mmCIF file of C-alpha atoms in Angstrom:
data_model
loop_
_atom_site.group_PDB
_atom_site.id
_atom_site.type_symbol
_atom_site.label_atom_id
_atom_site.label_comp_id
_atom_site.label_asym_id
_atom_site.label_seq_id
_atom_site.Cartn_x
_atom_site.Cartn_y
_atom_site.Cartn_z
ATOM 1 C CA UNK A 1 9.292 72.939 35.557
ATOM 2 C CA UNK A 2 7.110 75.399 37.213
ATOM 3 C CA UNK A 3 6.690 74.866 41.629
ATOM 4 C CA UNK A 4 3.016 74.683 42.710
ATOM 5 C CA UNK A 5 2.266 75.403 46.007
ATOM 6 C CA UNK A 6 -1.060 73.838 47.110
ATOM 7 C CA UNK A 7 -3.207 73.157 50.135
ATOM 8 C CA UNK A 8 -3.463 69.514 50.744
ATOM 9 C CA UNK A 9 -5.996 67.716 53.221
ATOM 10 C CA UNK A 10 -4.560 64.808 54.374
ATOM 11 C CA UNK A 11 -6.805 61.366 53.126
ATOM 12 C CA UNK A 12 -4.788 58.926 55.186
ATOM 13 C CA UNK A 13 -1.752 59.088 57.602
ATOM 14 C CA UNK A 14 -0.884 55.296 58.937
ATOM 15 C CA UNK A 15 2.057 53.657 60.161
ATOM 16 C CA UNK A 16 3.561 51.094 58.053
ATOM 17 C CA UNK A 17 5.977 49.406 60.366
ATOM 18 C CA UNK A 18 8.598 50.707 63.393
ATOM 19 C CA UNK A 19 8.803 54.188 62.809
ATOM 20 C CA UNK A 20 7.484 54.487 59.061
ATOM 21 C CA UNK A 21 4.604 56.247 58.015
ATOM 22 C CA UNK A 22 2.560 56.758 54.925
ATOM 23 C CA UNK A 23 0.870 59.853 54.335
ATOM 24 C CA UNK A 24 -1.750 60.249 51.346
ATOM 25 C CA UNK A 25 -2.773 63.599 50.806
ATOM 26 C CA UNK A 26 -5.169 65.507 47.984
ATOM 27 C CA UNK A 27 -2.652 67.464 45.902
ATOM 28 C CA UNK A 28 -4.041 67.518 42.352
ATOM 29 C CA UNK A 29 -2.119 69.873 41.017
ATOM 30 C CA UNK A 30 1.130 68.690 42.120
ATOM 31 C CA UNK A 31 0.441 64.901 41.275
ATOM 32 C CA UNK A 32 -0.014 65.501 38.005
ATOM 33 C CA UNK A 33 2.980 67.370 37.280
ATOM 34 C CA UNK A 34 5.561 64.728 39.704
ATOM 35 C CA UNK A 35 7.737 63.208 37.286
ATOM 36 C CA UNK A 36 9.851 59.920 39.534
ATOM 37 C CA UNK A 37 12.572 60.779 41.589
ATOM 38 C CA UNK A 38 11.056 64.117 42.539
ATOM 39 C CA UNK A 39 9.955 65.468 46.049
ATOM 40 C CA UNK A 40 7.627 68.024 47.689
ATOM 41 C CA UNK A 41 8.503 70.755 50.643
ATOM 42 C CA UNK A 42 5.711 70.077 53.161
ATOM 43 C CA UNK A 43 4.454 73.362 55.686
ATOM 44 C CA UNK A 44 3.228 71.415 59.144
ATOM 45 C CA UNK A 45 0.085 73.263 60.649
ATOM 46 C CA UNK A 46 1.586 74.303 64.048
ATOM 47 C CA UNK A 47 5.637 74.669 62.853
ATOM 48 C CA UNK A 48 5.236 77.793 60.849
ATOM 49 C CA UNK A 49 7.289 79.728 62.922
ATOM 50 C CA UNK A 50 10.140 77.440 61.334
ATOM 51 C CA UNK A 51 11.298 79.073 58.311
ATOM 52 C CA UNK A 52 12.582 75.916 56.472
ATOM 53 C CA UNK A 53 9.873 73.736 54.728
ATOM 54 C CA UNK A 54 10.715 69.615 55.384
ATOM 55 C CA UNK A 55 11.719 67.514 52.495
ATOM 56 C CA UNK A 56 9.946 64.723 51.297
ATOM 57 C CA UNK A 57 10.460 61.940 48.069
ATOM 58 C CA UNK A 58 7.119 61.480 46.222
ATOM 59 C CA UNK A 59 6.114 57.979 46.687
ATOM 60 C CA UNK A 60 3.350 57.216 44.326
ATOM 61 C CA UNK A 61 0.721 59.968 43.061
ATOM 62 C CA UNK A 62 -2.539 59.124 40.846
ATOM 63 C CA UNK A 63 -3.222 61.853 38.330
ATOM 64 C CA UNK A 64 -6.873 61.393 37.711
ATOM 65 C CA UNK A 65 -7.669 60.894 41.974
ATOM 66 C CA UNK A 66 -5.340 64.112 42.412
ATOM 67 C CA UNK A 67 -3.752 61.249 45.474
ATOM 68 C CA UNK A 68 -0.168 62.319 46.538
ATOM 69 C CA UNK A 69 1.563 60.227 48.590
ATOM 70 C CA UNK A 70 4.938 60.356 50.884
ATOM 71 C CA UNK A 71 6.494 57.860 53.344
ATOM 72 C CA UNK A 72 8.115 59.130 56.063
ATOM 73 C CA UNK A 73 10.232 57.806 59.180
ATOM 74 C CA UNK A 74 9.865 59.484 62.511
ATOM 75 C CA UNK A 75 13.216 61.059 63.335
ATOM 76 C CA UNK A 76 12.592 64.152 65.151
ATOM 77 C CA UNK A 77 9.946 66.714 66.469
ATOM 78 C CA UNK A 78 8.174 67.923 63.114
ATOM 79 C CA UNK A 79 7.588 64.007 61.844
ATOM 80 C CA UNK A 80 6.786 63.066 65.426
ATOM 81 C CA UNK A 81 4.087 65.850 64.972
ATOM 82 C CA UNK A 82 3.414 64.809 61.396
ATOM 83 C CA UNK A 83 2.336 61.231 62.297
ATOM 84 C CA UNK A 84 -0.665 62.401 65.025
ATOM 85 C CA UNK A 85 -2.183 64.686 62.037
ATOM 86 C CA UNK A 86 -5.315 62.945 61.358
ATOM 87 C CA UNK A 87 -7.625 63.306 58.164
ATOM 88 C CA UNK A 88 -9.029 66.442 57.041
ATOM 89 C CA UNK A 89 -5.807 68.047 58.797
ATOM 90 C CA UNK A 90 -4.315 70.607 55.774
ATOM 91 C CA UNK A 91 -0.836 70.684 54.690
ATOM 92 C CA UNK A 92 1.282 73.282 52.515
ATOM 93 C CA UNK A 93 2.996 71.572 50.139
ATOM 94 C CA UNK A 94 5.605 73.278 47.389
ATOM 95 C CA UNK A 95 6.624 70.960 44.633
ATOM 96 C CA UNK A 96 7.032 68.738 42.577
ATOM 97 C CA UNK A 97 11.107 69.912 42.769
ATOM 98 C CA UNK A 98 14.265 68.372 41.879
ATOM 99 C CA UNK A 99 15.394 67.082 38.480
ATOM 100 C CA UNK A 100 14.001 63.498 38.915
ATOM 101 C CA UNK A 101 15.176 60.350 37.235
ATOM 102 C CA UNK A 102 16.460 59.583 33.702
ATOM 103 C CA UNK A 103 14.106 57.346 31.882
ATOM 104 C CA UNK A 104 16.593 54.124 31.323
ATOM 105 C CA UNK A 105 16.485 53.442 27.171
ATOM 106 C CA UNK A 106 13.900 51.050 26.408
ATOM 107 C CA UNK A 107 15.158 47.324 26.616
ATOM 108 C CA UNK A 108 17.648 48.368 29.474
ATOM 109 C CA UNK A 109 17.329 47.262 32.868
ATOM 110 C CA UNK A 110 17.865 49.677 34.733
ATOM 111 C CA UNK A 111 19.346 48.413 38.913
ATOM 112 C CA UNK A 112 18.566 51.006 41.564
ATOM 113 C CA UNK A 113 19.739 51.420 44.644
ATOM 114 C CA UNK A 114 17.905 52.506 47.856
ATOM 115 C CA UNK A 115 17.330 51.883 51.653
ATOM 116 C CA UNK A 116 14.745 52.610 54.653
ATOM 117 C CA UNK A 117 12.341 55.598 53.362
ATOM 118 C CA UNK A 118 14.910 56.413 50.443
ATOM 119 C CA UNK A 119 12.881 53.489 48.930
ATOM 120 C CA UNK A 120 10.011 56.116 48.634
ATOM 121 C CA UNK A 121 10.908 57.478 45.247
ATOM 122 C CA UNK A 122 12.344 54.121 43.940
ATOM 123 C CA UNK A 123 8.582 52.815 43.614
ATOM 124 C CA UNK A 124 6.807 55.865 41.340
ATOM 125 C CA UNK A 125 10.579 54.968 39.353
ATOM 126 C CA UNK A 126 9.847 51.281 39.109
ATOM 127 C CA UNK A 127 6.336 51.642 38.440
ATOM 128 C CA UNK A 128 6.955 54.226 35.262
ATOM 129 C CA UNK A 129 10.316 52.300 34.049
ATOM 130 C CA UNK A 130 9.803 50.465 30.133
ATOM 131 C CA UNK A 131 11.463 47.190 32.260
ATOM 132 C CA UNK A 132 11.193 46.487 36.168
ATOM 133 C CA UNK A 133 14.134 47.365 37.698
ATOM 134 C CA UNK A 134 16.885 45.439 39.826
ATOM 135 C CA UNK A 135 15.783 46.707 42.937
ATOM 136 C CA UNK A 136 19.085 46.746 45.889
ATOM 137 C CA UNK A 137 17.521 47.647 49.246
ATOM 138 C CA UNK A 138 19.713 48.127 52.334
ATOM 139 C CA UNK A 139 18.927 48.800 55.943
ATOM 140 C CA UNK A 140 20.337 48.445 59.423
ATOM 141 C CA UNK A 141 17.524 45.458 59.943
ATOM 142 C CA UNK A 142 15.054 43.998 58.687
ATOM 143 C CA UNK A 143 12.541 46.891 60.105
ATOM 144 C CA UNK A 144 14.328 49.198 57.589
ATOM 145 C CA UNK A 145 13.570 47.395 54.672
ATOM 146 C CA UNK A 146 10.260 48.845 53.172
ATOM 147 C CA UNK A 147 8.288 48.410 50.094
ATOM 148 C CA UNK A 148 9.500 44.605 49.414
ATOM 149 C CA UNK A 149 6.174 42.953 47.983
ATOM 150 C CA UNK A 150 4.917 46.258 46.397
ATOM 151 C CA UNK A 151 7.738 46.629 44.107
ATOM 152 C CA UNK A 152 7.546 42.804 43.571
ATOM 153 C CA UNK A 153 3.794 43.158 42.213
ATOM 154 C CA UNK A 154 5.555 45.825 39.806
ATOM 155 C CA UNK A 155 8.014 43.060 38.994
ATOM 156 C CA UNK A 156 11.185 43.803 40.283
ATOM 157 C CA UNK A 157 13.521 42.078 41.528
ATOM 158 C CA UNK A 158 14.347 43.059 45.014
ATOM 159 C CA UNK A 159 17.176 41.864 46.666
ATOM 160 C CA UNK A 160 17.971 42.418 50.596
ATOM 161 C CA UNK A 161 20.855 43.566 52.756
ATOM 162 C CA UNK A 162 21.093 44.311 56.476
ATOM 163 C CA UNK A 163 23.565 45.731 58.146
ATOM 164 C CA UNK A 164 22.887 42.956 60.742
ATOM 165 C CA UNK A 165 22.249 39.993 59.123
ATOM 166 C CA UNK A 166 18.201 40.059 59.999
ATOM 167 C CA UNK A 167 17.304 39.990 56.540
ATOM 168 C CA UNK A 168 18.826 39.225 52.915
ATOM 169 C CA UNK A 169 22.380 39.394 52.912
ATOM 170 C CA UNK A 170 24.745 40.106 56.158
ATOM 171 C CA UNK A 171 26.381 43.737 55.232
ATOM 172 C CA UNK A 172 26.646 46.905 53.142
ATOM 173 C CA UNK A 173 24.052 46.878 50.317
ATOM 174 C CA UNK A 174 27.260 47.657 48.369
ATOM 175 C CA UNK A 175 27.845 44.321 48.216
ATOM 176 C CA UNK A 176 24.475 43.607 46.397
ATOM 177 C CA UNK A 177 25.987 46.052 44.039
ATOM 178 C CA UNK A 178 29.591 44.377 43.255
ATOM 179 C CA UNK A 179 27.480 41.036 42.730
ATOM 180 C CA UNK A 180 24.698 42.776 40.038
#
């Protein structure tokens, strides 16, 4: 599959809880070639002095809007510096890239397995899957555990686990796994 690198104006960049952010950008091109499970290399306005591009898992994207859009958790400078970009700001982005997801034979159910902003590509999977998935989401607490009621309204089943017992089951979401 052929890389597109494309100048995106941010629409919307807003916190979605803790340290998670959603960022919807206009990337036309890009959206409608992002098969699930792939990601985009984002080019921050101000960091191009830093010769590796960031990774980020495609969240969602809407073909005919051209809307591209990538959760993110603050964990160092460049994200820090990603969530004050307002709207209009333009990013670089290179993508879509990686292989992406399998489509699961029709009348399978397929179970995935995901935690904090890893959940990110599980929802364009869910959302293009013949049957909703068994969704397994894991996270040190409950304020890891993202994307809950949205892949619910795609009907999935979502079960919980916390490393701390905040939310779902107390443990390893490899637990959740030994039990589906």
């Amino acid at each position: 599959m052929e890389r597109i690198q494309e100048e995106a104006p941010i629409l919307a960049n807003e916190r979605l809880q803790g340290d998670y952010y959603q960022v919807d950008m206009h990337a036309p091109a890009i959206a409608a070639a992002t098969q699930p499970g792939q990601f985009a290399h984002v080019q921050l306005p101000g960091f191009e002095h830093r010769i590796l591009r960031r990774p980020f898992s495609i969240y969602d994207v809407d073909a005919d809007t051209g809307r591209l859009s990538i959760i993110y958790k603050i964990v160092g400078e460049g994200t820090a510096h990603l969530a004050t970009l307002p709207e209009g700001t333009v990013l670089d982005l290179l993508g879509p890239l990686g292989v992406g997801f399998s489509t699961p034979p029709t009348g399978a159910r397929p179970i995935v397995v995901a935690g904090g902003y890893g959940c990110a590509a599980t929802y364009l999977f869910a959302k293009h899957s013949p049957a909703p998935p068994l969704v397994l989401v894991g996270g040190r607490s409950a304020g890891d555990i993202l994307l809950q009621q949205e892949l619910a309204e795609l009907g999935c089943e979502v079960r919980i686990s916390t490393d701390d017992g905040s939310q779902g089951h107390h443990g390893l979401v490899t637990a959740l796994v030994e039990q589906a």
